[in-house]
Structure formats: structure tokens, C-alpha cells
Amino acid sequence: MSGLAIHEARLLGRLHALGQIGRDGENRLTRLAASDTDRAGRDALVGWLREADLDVVVDRIGNIFGIWRTHANAAEAPLLLGSHIDTVIDAGIYDGCYGVLAGLEVIETLRAAGLTPVRPIAVAAFTNEEGVRYAPDMMGSLVHAGGLSVEEALASIGTDGTTLGAELERIGYAGVAEPGFLRPHAYVELHIEQGPVLEREGVPIGAVATLQGISWQRVVMEGTANHAGTTPMSMRRDAGYAAARVIAFVNEQARKAHDPSVATVGCIAFEPNAINVIPARATFTVDLRDPDEARLAAGEAALAIFLDEVAASEGVSVSVERLARFSPVAFDAGIVALIEQAAAGRGLAYQRMTSGAGHDAQMMARMAPAAMIFVPSLGGISHNPREHTPQADLVAGANVLLDVVACLADA
Ligand code: HGY
Ligand code: MN
Ligand code: MN
Ligand code: MN
């Protein structure tokens, strides 16, 4: 293994500095893709990449790459590290940012040690991993891996009616490099687990071998606005009640299935949204996930049947828009084993696991051997300002990444 150690204060200092960028008056952190706060986060990252004397490239979907191209290895396919720095609404400071900044930290540590790896090493911050403003999520890495055309991605319309391409232009991150210009030799992503497993097991390192399938849909149910006081229950076409039945259905289905299947209705809006008007329209999202493709597909089919049943019984119309659909992914067994060796080499307990969250690595696995390293999330909490990982775990994860990179890049 490398025998080196990352510069703790530099990594932790940058993580906390980035975590202050994009806070509102109530101190809530939100950097939605291609927003003004995302621009501020991107500017900070580009500044650190430049300070590290990396070759900074921005591609047409706004993915940011910092490339360490020493003369000795210019021709080789780079080893790529990275994650994302866009956030959900009212986010924590570690999701995505930890992997990007640890990737940069590993490059700076290897360079400061005077090593010249056989392979170039690059770190990426992919655009719109969260998918909160523009769907699908993991968009920048999906485009990079060729799973979505850059034109289609740039034309995507946000929840606020904006177009991603115009917003990237506005914030100055509509790059010129063609997506996929950098074909990595391998991709390794360090990330907080965002779930309860590692903390519950008392294990500091997760070697992520698989990542579950994801299905995102937006459902619109149309009924009839009417008077809340005068309309008999038997005469209602209540889109709000119809939506409530569907929300109950997907939750009961997932609870009935068994642990790995999960279902979430995270967004809902009623129109006209007035206390004394029967909702004419209900718009809501359904996020289904399962490590088993057949079970995920069965959950989607059961939902489709139930939507038809509710439409008929409540007299509402239903339209469904698919926002994202990714099958479960198995990561590269060789890199997973290397992660376990690196953890063992540092005397750290580790365990092989699956990821409940979506990550850029699942897109990068389409174009190169890929795997992930997890560190624990306190209370299993994430996508929440209380997201937290103890400093010792953050440093341990970055040092394991350092050893994996030193090996893969032949430093
Ligand atoms: O949805 C996800 O799992 C990821 O955070 N985008
Ligand atoms: Mn993330
Ligand atoms: Mn996330
Ligand atoms: Mn993710």
C-alpha cells in the first residue's frame, strides 16, 4: 500500500468551506444543479483544482474535471475519481462533496510525495447528480457514459420551468468538451453511506459491490374542483383523495415486500390548493428502489394496475411520466477486493455491501470498471442538515482511497 497519508486539515477545511457555500437566511444549505449557489460551489472547486495545478476541463453538460497529466503518462487512460457537489434542498455537507474533495486530496498527496503515476489521475464533479431540479438524477455522469444524449440533457426542463442548457450558460459552466472525452481506465468513488448499516455494524469502511435499481415517475391525477361544503362525497372527483390512496398503496406494497424494497413519495402539489376546494389536480412523484430487477419491475407493474383502479373508482384521469429508470449494478470485483485489501492494510474493519442510494459510479460502471468506498453516516441520516460522519472516519476513507489509487494508477 502507499505508506502515505492524506493532509487531514486540508481535506476537512475544504469540506467545511464548501459546506458554507449556498446557505440561505435560515442557514439551510441548498445548491441545486445550475443554480447561482451551484455556481458559487463550482467556482470554489475550480479554484482548488487550479491551486493544485491540475488541467481543468468543463464539458458541455457542465461536468468539471481536474486532470493530473504528467508528461510521463499523458497517453494512458486516466484513473478517474469523483462524485458531485450539487445538493438536495436543506442538505448536509458531505453527500457528494466528500468524494470530490477526497479525490483532489489524494492527487495532491501523491504529487507532494514526488510520485509520478504511470496513469494520469483525474477527479470529476458531475453535474446534477441529485436530480432535484432536473430529472433524471446522476445526469452528468449518465451523459458522460453515453446513457443520455447531451442535447436531450441540455433541453431538460426543471421543476421551476427553466432549461438546463440555458442555466448552465447563465452560470458560466456550459463547457465545450464533448461528454465522454475522457474514457477512464477505472473509476472509484468515495461517499458517505447515507444509511444505517456501517454504524450499526461498527465498521468504518464499506466496500460497495452492488447498487440497487431506481425507478422515478411523476404522476398527475385530474379530477374536478368543487365546493368542499356542498358537494356530496358520492359526487366528488377528488384528485387529492385519489393521490392519497396511491401514496398509501406504494408504502404498503414496499412494507409488505421486505426490507430492501423501498418506496417514497417525496413531492406532491394540489391545485388549486385551497382549504375549501376539492382538489382538481394532484401532481406527485414516486421513487421505487430494489436491489432485484424483477422485484422492481413487479412493483412498477403493481403501481400501474393500481393507478388504473383508482382512476376508475374515483373518476379521475391519470397520466404518468417516467423520470428515471436504472437497473441494479454490480461493481468491479477486482476493485472491490482492492478496497478490502486497502482497508485491511490500514487495520480497518470493512464489509462488503450494497448501496441504497444512487451514485455517479453506477453510470461510470457503463464505461469502465468501477466501485465505491463508503464511510459511516451517523444515525444513518442523509439528505438532511443533520447528516454527519466523524472526522476519523472521513480521514480513514480518504486514506483507503489513497491506497486504492496508488495501486490502480501504478504510482
Ligand atoms: O437519489 C439518489 O439516490 C441520489 O442521491 N441522487
Ligand atoms: Mn451523493
Ligand atoms: Mn444525494
Ligand atoms: Mn448519489
PDB file of N, CA and C in Angstrom, residues 130-212:
ATOM      1  N   GLU A 130     -28.095  14.965  -8.103  1.00  0.00           N
ATOM      2  CA  GLU A 130     -29.267  14.797  -7.243  1.00  0.00           C
ATOM      3  C   GLU A 130     -30.593  14.743  -8.020  1.00  0.00           C
ATOM      4  N   GLY A 131     -30.675  15.369  -9.141  1.00  0.00           N
ATOM      5  CA  GLY A 131     -31.906  15.277  -9.929  1.00  0.00           C
ATOM      6  C   GLY A 131     -33.079  15.993  -9.298  1.00  0.00           C
ATOM      7  N   VAL A 132     -32.840  16.901  -8.350  1.00  0.00           N
ATOM      8  CA  VAL A 132     -33.966  17.569  -7.662  1.00  0.00           C
ATOM      9  C   VAL A 132     -34.611  18.618  -8.569  1.00  0.00           C
ATOM     10  N   ARG A 133     -33.787  19.344  -9.332  1.00  0.00           N
ATOM     11  CA  ARG A 133     -34.319  20.419 -10.194  1.00  0.00           C
ATOM     12  C   ARG A 133     -34.607  19.900 -11.606  1.00  0.00           C
ATOM     13  N   TYR A 134     -33.688  19.047 -12.116  1.00  0.00           N
ATOM     14  CA  TYR A 134     -33.825  18.445 -13.457  1.00  0.00           C
ATOM     15  C   TYR A 134     -33.702  16.931 -13.300  1.00  0.00           C
ATOM     16  N   ALA A 135     -34.608  16.204 -13.928  1.00  0.00           N
ATOM     17  CA  ALA A 135     -34.520  14.726 -13.903  1.00  0.00           C
ATOM     18  C   ALA A 135     -33.912  14.275 -15.242  1.00  0.00           C
ATOM     19  N   PRO A 136     -33.238  13.097 -15.267  1.00  0.00           N
ATOM     20  CA  PRO A 136     -33.029  12.178 -14.145  1.00  0.00           C
ATOM     21  C   PRO A 136     -31.875  12.595 -13.256  1.00  0.00           C
ATOM     22  N   ASP A 137     -31.748  11.889 -12.144  1.00  0.00           N
ATOM     23  CA  ASP A 137     -30.578  12.133 -11.300  1.00  0.00           C
ATOM     24  C   ASP A 137     -29.383  11.430 -11.940  1.00  0.00           C
ATOM     25  N   MET A 138     -28.206  11.677 -11.411  1.00  0.00           N
ATOM     26  CA  MET A 138     -26.943  11.213 -11.985  1.00  0.00           C
ATOM     27  C   MET A 138     -26.844  11.628 -13.457  1.00  0.00           C
ATOM     28  N   MET A 139     -27.372  12.783 -13.791  1.00  0.00           N
ATOM     29  CA  MET A 139     -27.483  13.189 -15.199  1.00  0.00           C
ATOM     30  C   MET A 139     -26.112  13.411 -15.849  1.00  0.00           C
ATOM     31  N   GLY A 140     -25.228  14.134 -15.188  1.00  0.00           N
ATOM     32  CA  GLY A 140     -23.932  14.469 -15.806  1.00  0.00           C
ATOM     33  C   GLY A 140     -23.109  13.229 -16.080  1.00  0.00           C
ATOM     34  N   SER A 141     -23.102  12.283 -15.141  1.00  0.00           N
ATOM     35  CA  SER A 141     -22.316  11.053 -15.344  1.00  0.00           C
ATOM     36  C   SER A 141     -23.008  10.150 -16.363  1.00  0.00           C
ATOM     37  N   LEU A 142     -24.348  10.179 -16.399  1.00  0.00           N
ATOM     38  CA  LEU A 142     -25.094   9.393 -17.385  1.00  0.00           C
ATOM     39  C   LEU A 142     -24.768   9.888 -18.795  1.00  0.00           C
ATOM     40  N   VAL A 143     -24.699  11.197 -18.965  1.00  0.00           N
ATOM     41  CA  VAL A 143     -24.334  11.751 -20.283  1.00  0.00           C
ATOM     42  C   VAL A 143     -22.885  11.378 -20.604  1.00  0.00           C
ATOM     43  N   HIS A 144     -21.998  11.498 -19.600  1.00  0.00           N
ATOM     44  CA  HIS A 144     -20.580  11.191 -19.835  1.00  0.00           C
ATOM     45  C   HIS A 144     -20.410   9.738 -20.299  1.00  0.00           C
ATOM     46  N   ALA A 145     -21.239   8.862 -19.705  1.00  0.00           N
ATOM     47  CA  ALA A 145     -21.116   7.418 -20.019  1.00  0.00           C
ATOM     48  C   ALA A 145     -21.902   7.039 -21.264  1.00  0.00           C
ATOM     49  N   GLY A 146     -22.555   8.019 -21.882  1.00  0.00           N
ATOM     50  CA  GLY A 146     -23.267   7.749 -23.141  1.00  0.00           C
ATOM     51  C   GLY A 146     -24.673   7.211 -22.956  1.00  0.00           C
ATOM     52  N   GLY A 147     -25.223   7.339 -21.733  1.00  0.00           N
ATOM     53  CA  GLY A 147     -26.570   6.805 -21.481  1.00  0.00           C
ATOM     54  C   GLY A 147     -27.677   7.804 -21.782  1.00  0.00           C
ATOM     55  N   LEU A 148     -27.297   9.045 -22.075  1.00  0.00           N
ATOM     56  CA  LEU A 148     -28.287  10.095 -22.380  1.00  0.00           C
ATOM     57  C   LEU A 148     -27.565  11.101 -23.285  1.00  0.00           C
ATOM     58  N   SER A 149     -28.234  11.534 -24.362  1.00  0.00           N
ATOM     59  CA  SER A 149     -27.537  12.469 -25.265  1.00  0.00           C
ATOM     60  C   SER A 149     -27.401  13.827 -24.570  1.00  0.00           C
ATOM     61  N   VAL A 150     -26.303  14.496 -24.858  1.00  0.00           N
ATOM     62  CA  VAL A 150     -26.092  15.802 -24.205  1.00  0.00           C
ATOM     63  C   VAL A 150     -27.171  16.783 -24.645  1.00  0.00           C
ATOM     64  N   GLU A 151     -27.635  16.657 -25.900  1.00  0.00           N
ATOM     65  CA  GLU A 151     -28.702  17.572 -26.374  1.00  0.00           C
ATOM     66  C   GLU A 151     -29.965  17.384 -25.550  1.00  0.00           C
ATOM     67  N   GLU A 152     -30.315  16.087 -25.311  1.00  0.00           N
ATOM     68  CA  GLU A 152     -31.543  15.818 -24.537  1.00  0.00           C
ATOM     69  C   GLU A 152     -31.392  16.363 -23.113  1.00  0.00           C
ATOM     70  N   ALA A 153     -30.209  16.158 -22.554  1.00  0.00           N
ATOM     71  CA  ALA A 153     -29.967  16.622 -21.172  1.00  0.00           C
ATOM     72  C   ALA A 153     -30.036  18.148 -21.099  1.00  0.00           C
ATOM     73  N   LEU A 154     -29.420  18.818 -22.061  1.00  0.00           N
ATOM     74  CA  LEU A 154     -29.424  20.294 -22.039  1.00  0.00           C
ATOM     75  C   LEU A 154     -30.829  20.847 -22.235  1.00  0.00           C
ATOM     76  N   ALA A 155     -31.686  20.064 -22.907  1.00  0.00           N
ATOM     77  CA  ALA A 155     -33.063  20.523 -23.175  1.00  0.00           C
ATOM     78  C   ALA A 155     -33.998  20.209 -22.008  1.00  0.00           C
ATOM     79  N   SER A 156     -33.493  19.518 -20.962  1.00  0.00           N
ATOM     80  CA  SER A 156     -34.431  19.119 -19.895  1.00  0.00           C
ATOM     81  C   SER A 156     -34.984  20.347 -19.167  1.00  0.00           C
ATOM     82  N   ILE A 157     -36.265  20.248 -18.845  1.00  0.00           N
ATOM     83  CA  ILE A 157     -36.983  21.368 -18.219  1.00  0.00           C
ATOM     84  C   ILE A 157     -37.046  21.114 -16.711  1.00  0.00           C
ATOM     85  N   GLY A 158     -36.708  22.117 -15.944  1.00  0.00           N
ATOM     86  CA  GLY A 158     -36.649  21.932 -14.492  1.00  0.00           C
ATOM     87  C   GLY A 158     -37.996  22.081 -13.820  1.00  0.00           C
ATOM     88  N   THR A 159     -38.036  21.750 -12.550  1.00  0.00           N
ATOM     89  CA  THR A 159     -39.282  21.886 -11.773  1.00  0.00           C
ATOM     90  C   THR A 159     -39.698  23.361 -11.702  1.00  0.00           C
ATOM     91  N   ASP A 160     -38.732  24.246 -12.018  1.00  0.00           N
ATOM     92  CA  ASP A 160     -39.031  25.692 -11.994  1.00  0.00           C
ATOM     93  C   ASP A 160     -39.246  26.246 -13.395  1.00  0.00           C
ATOM     94  N   GLY A 161     -39.346  25.339 -14.391  1.00  0.00           N
ATOM     95  CA  GLY A 161     -39.642  25.771 -15.758  1.00  0.00           C
ATOM     96  C   GLY A 161     -38.428  26.238 -16.534  1.00  0.00           C
ATOM     97  N   THR A 162     -37.256  26.213 -15.895  1.00  0.00           N
ATOM     98  CA  THR A 162     -36.039  26.631 -16.617  1.00  0.00           C
ATOM     99  C   THR A 162     -35.503  25.465 -17.439  1.00  0.00           C
ATOM    100  N   THR A 163     -34.605  25.785 -18.387  1.00  0.00           N
ATOM    101  CA  THR A 163     -33.954  24.762 -19.209  1.00  0.00           C
ATOM    102  C   THR A 163     -32.514  24.626 -18.756  1.00  0.00           C
ATOM    103  N   LEU A 164     -32.067  23.376 -18.576  1.00  0.00           N
ATOM    104  CA  LEU A 164     -30.735  23.165 -18.025  1.00  0.00           C
ATOM    105  C   LEU A 164     -29.662  23.851 -18.863  1.00  0.00           C
ATOM    106  N   GLY A 165     -29.753  23.731 -20.180  1.00  0.00           N
ATOM    107  CA  GLY A 165     -28.716  24.323 -21.044  1.00  0.00           C
ATOM    108  C   GLY A 165     -28.608  25.815 -20.838  1.00  0.00           C
ATOM    109  N   ALA A 166     -29.752  26.487 -20.775  1.00  0.00           N
ATOM    110  CA  ALA A 166     -29.736  27.952 -20.592  1.00  0.00           C
ATOM    111  C   ALA A 166     -29.169  28.307 -19.221  1.00  0.00           C
ATOM    112  N   GLU A 167     -29.490  27.500 -18.229  1.00  0.00           N
ATOM    113  CA  GLU A 167     -28.988  27.778 -16.880  1.00  0.00           C
ATOM    114  C   GLU A 167     -27.482  27.556 -16.781  1.00  0.00           C
ATOM    115  N   LEU A 168     -26.981  26.518 -17.463  1.00  0.00           N
ATOM    116  CA  LEU A 168     -25.523  26.287 -17.453  1.00  0.00           C
ATOM    117  C   LEU A 168     -24.811  27.445 -18.146  1.00  0.00           C
ATOM    118  N   GLU A 169     -25.422  27.942 -19.237  1.00  0.00           N
ATOM    119  CA  GLU A 169     -24.850  29.133 -19.918  1.00  0.00           C
ATOM    120  C   GLU A 169     -24.833  30.304 -18.927  1.00  0.00           C
ATOM    121  N   ARG A 170     -25.965  30.502 -18.243  1.00  0.00           N
ATOM    122  CA  ARG A 170     -26.124  31.672 -17.365  1.00  0.00           C
ATOM    123  C   ARG A 170     -25.093  31.665 -16.249  1.00  0.00           C
ATOM    124  N   ILE A 171     -24.791  30.460 -15.725  1.00  0.00           N
ATOM    125  CA  ILE A 171     -23.832  30.424 -14.604  1.00  0.00           C
ATOM    126  C   ILE A 171     -22.389  30.247 -15.099  1.00  0.00           C
ATOM    127  N   GLY A 172     -22.214  30.197 -16.441  1.00  0.00           N
ATOM    128  CA  GLY A 172     -20.856  30.134 -16.983  1.00  0.00           C
ATOM    129  C   GLY A 172     -20.226  28.759 -16.937  1.00  0.00           C
ATOM    130  N   TYR A 173     -21.028  27.703 -16.919  1.00  0.00           N
ATOM    131  CA  TYR A 173     -20.491  26.333 -16.890  1.00  0.00           C
ATOM    132  C   TYR A 173     -21.039  25.472 -18.017  1.00  0.00           C
ATOM    133  N   ALA A 174     -21.289  26.102 -19.153  1.00  0.00           N
ATOM    134  CA  ALA A 174     -21.612  25.335 -20.377  1.00  0.00           C
ATOM    135  C   ALA A 174     -20.289  25.153 -21.112  1.00  0.00           C
ATOM    136  N   GLY A 175     -19.605  24.075 -20.815  1.00  0.00           N
ATOM    137  CA  GLY A 175     -18.259  23.872 -21.365  1.00  0.00           C
ATOM    138  C   GLY A 175     -18.298  23.478 -22.838  1.00  0.00           C
ATOM    139  N   VAL A 176     -17.126  23.225 -23.395  1.00  0.00           N
ATOM    140  CA  VAL A 176     -17.065  22.872 -24.826  1.00  0.00           C
ATOM    141  C   VAL A 176     -16.600  21.445 -25.040  1.00  0.00           C
ATOM    142  N   ALA A 177     -15.987  20.823 -24.038  1.00  0.00           N
ATOM    143  CA  ALA A 177     -15.517  19.446 -24.231  1.00  0.00           C
ATOM    144  C   ALA A 177     -16.707  18.520 -24.451  1.00  0.00           C
ATOM    145  N   GLU A 178     -16.528  17.594 -25.394  1.00  0.00           N
ATOM    146  CA  GLU A 178     -17.623  16.657 -25.668  1.00  0.00           C
ATOM    147  C   GLU A 178     -17.756  15.672 -24.503  1.00  0.00           C
ATOM    148  N   PRO A 179     -18.958  15.406 -24.033  1.00  0.00           N
ATOM    149  CA  PRO A 179     -19.120  14.384 -22.994  1.00  0.00           C
ATOM    150  C   PRO A 179     -18.489  13.061 -23.425  1.00  0.00           C
ATOM    151  N   GLY A 180     -17.815  12.426 -22.486  1.00  0.00           N
ATOM    152  CA  GLY A 180     -17.159  11.156 -22.823  1.00  0.00           C
ATOM    153  C   GLY A 180     -15.768  11.365 -23.377  1.00  0.00           C
ATOM    154  N   PHE A 181     -15.315  12.637 -23.382  1.00  0.00           N
ATOM    155  CA  PHE A 181     -13.967  12.899 -23.938  1.00  0.00           C
ATOM    156  C   PHE A 181     -12.906  12.174 -23.119  1.00  0.00           C
ATOM    157  N   LEU A 182     -13.206  11.942 -21.870  1.00  0.00           N
ATOM    158  CA  LEU A 182     -12.225  11.271 -21.003  1.00  0.00           C
ATOM    159  C   LEU A 182     -12.733   9.852 -20.716  1.00  0.00           C
ATOM    160  N   ARG A 183     -12.068   8.870 -21.325  1.00  0.00           N
ATOM    161  CA  ARG A 183     -12.509   7.477 -21.117  1.00  0.00           C
ATOM    162  C   ARG A 183     -11.598   6.861 -20.063  1.00  0.00           C
ATOM    163  N   PRO A 184     -12.116   6.688 -18.841  1.00  0.00           N
ATOM    164  CA  PRO A 184     -11.237   6.285 -17.735  1.00  0.00           C
ATOM    165  C   PRO A 184     -10.794   4.826 -17.821  1.00  0.00           C
ATOM    166  N   HIS A 185      -9.625   4.595 -17.260  1.00  0.00           N
ATOM    167  CA  HIS A 185      -9.126   3.213 -17.100  1.00  0.00           C
ATOM    168  C   HIS A 185      -9.967   2.507 -16.035  1.00  0.00           C
ATOM    169  N   ALA A 186     -10.353   3.299 -15.009  1.00  0.00           N
ATOM    170  CA  ALA A 186     -11.218   2.789 -13.930  1.00  0.00           C
ATOM    171  C   ALA A 186     -11.768   4.005 -13.188  1.00  0.00           C
ATOM    172  N   TYR A 187     -12.843   3.770 -12.420  1.00  0.00           N
ATOM    173  CA  TYR A 187     -13.480   4.869 -11.672  1.00  0.00           C
ATOM    174  C   TYR A 187     -13.712   4.397 -10.251  1.00  0.00           C
ATOM    175  N   VAL A 188     -13.271   5.211  -9.274  1.00  0.00           N
ATOM    176  CA  VAL A 188     -13.502   4.877  -7.854  1.00  0.00           C
ATOM    177  C   VAL A 188     -14.143   6.092  -7.172  1.00  0.00           C
ATOM    178  N   GLU A 189     -15.261   5.829  -6.474  1.00  0.00           N
ATOM    179  CA  GLU A 189     -15.982   6.941  -5.818  1.00  0.00           C
ATOM    180  C   GLU A 189     -16.055   6.698  -4.318  1.00  0.00           C
ATOM    181  N   LEU A 190     -15.615   7.653  -3.564  1.00  0.00           N
ATOM    182  CA  LEU A 190     -15.708   7.622  -2.094  1.00  0.00           C
ATOM    183  C   LEU A 190     -16.941   8.431  -1.697  1.00  0.00           C
ATOM    184  N   HIS A 191     -17.763   7.871  -0.811  1.00  0.00           N
ATOM    185  CA  HIS A 191     -19.039   8.524  -0.493  1.00  0.00           C
ATOM    186  C   HIS A 191     -19.478   8.142   0.916  1.00  0.00           C
ATOM    187  N   ILE A 192     -20.225   8.983   1.560  1.00  0.00           N
ATOM    188  CA  ILE A 192     -20.837   8.593   2.838  1.00  0.00           C
ATOM    189  C   ILE A 192     -21.923   7.562   2.519  1.00  0.00           C
ATOM    190  N   GLU A 193     -22.178   6.649   3.429  1.00  0.00           N
ATOM    191  CA  GLU A 193     -23.143   5.574   3.162  1.00  0.00           C
ATOM    192  C   GLU A 193     -24.563   6.089   3.012  1.00  0.00           C
ATOM    193  N   GLN A 194     -24.893   7.095   3.789  1.00  0.00           N
ATOM    194  CA  GLN A 194     -26.242   7.689   3.785  1.00  0.00           C
ATOM    195  C   GLN A 194     -27.287   6.716   4.332  1.00  0.00           C
ATOM    196  N   GLY A 195     -26.851   5.675   4.959  1.00  0.00           N
ATOM    197  CA  GLY A 195     -27.758   4.679   5.544  1.00  0.00           C
ATOM    198  C   GLY A 195     -27.185   4.186   6.864  1.00  0.00           C
ATOM    199  N   PRO A 196     -27.874   3.215   7.503  1.00  0.00           N
ATOM    200  CA  PRO A 196     -27.564   2.843   8.892  1.00  0.00           C
ATOM    201  C   PRO A 196     -26.602   1.663   9.061  1.00  0.00           C
ATOM    202  N   VAL A 197     -26.182   1.016   7.944  1.00  0.00           N
ATOM    203  CA  VAL A 197     -25.532  -0.291   8.081  1.00  0.00           C
ATOM    204  C   VAL A 197     -24.172  -0.230   8.772  1.00  0.00           C
ATOM    205  N   LEU A 198     -23.252   0.602   8.265  1.00  0.00           N
ATOM    206  CA  LEU A 198     -21.879   0.611   8.812  1.00  0.00           C
ATOM    207  C   LEU A 198     -21.872   1.025  10.278  1.00  0.00           C
ATOM    208  N   GLU A 199     -22.664   2.023  10.615  1.00  0.00           N
ATOM    209  CA  GLU A 199     -22.704   2.457  12.023  1.00  0.00           C
ATOM    210  C   GLU A 199     -23.246   1.323  12.899  1.00  0.00           C
ATOM    211  N   ARG A 200     -24.307   0.673  12.422  1.00  0.00           N
ATOM    212  CA  ARG A 200     -24.927  -0.418  13.209  1.00  0.00           C
ATOM    213  C   ARG A 200     -23.923  -1.546  13.414  1.00  0.00           C
ATOM    214  N   GLU A 201     -23.118  -1.838  12.384  1.00  0.00           N
ATOM    215  CA  GLU A 201     -22.150  -2.942  12.476  1.00  0.00           C
ATOM    216  C   GLU A 201     -20.848  -2.499  13.153  1.00  0.00           C
ATOM    217  N   GLY A 202     -20.688  -1.190  13.355  1.00  0.00           N
ATOM    218  CA  GLY A 202     -19.430  -0.700  13.953  1.00  0.00           C
ATOM    219  C   GLY A 202     -18.242  -0.868  13.028  1.00  0.00           C
ATOM    220  N   VAL A 203     -18.501  -0.740  11.704  1.00  0.00           N
ATOM    221  CA  VAL A 203     -17.444  -0.951  10.697  1.00  0.00           C
ATOM    222  C   VAL A 203     -17.162   0.372   9.980  1.00  0.00           C
ATOM    223  N   PRO A 204     -15.890   0.783   9.884  1.00  0.00           N
ATOM    224  CA  PRO A 204     -15.592   2.107   9.309  1.00  0.00           C
ATOM    225  C   PRO A 204     -15.553   2.159   7.785  1.00  0.00           C
ATOM    226  N   ILE A 205     -15.355   1.001   7.100  1.00  0.00           N
ATOM    227  CA  ILE A 205     -15.208   1.040   5.638  1.00  0.00           C
ATOM    228  C   ILE A 205     -16.196   0.080   4.982  1.00  0.00           C
ATOM    229  N   GLY A 206     -16.944   0.602   3.997  1.00  0.00           N
ATOM    230  CA  GLY A 206     -17.811  -0.260   3.191  1.00  0.00           C
ATOM    231  C   GLY A 206     -17.187  -0.445   1.814  1.00  0.00           C
ATOM    232  N   ALA A 207     -17.066  -1.693   1.377  1.00  0.00           N
ATOM    233  CA  ALA A 207     -16.612  -1.995   0.007  1.00  0.00           C
ATOM    234  C   ALA A 207     -17.886  -2.280  -0.779  1.00  0.00           C
ATOM    235  N   VAL A 208     -18.310  -1.299  -1.578  1.00  0.00           N
ATOM    236  CA  VAL A 208     -19.631  -1.370  -2.206  1.00  0.00           C
ATOM    237  C   VAL A 208     -19.564  -2.232  -3.471  1.00  0.00           C
ATOM    238  N   ALA A 209     -20.244  -3.372  -3.421  1.00  0.00           N
ATOM    239  CA  ALA A 209     -20.174  -4.338  -4.529  1.00  0.00           C
ATOM    240  C   ALA A 209     -21.353  -4.209  -5.480  1.00  0.00           C
ATOM    241  N   THR A 210     -22.484  -3.715  -4.965  1.00  0.00           N
ATOM    242  CA  THR A 210     -23.676  -3.571  -5.825  1.00  0.00           C
ATOM    243  C   THR A 210     -24.415  -2.293  -5.452  1.00  0.00           C
ATOM    244  N   LEU A 211     -25.313  -1.889  -6.375  1.00  0.00           N
ATOM    245  CA  LEU A 211     -26.109  -0.675  -6.156  1.00  0.00           C
ATOM    246  C   LEU A 211     -27.501  -0.989  -6.691  1.00  0.00           C
ATOM    247  N   GLN A 212     -28.523  -0.631  -5.921  1.00  0.00           N
ATOM    248  CA  GLN A 212     -29.874  -1.108  -6.267  1.00  0.00           C
ATOM    249  C   GLN A 212     -30.474  -0.328  -7.436  1.00  0.00           C
TER     250      GLN A 212
END
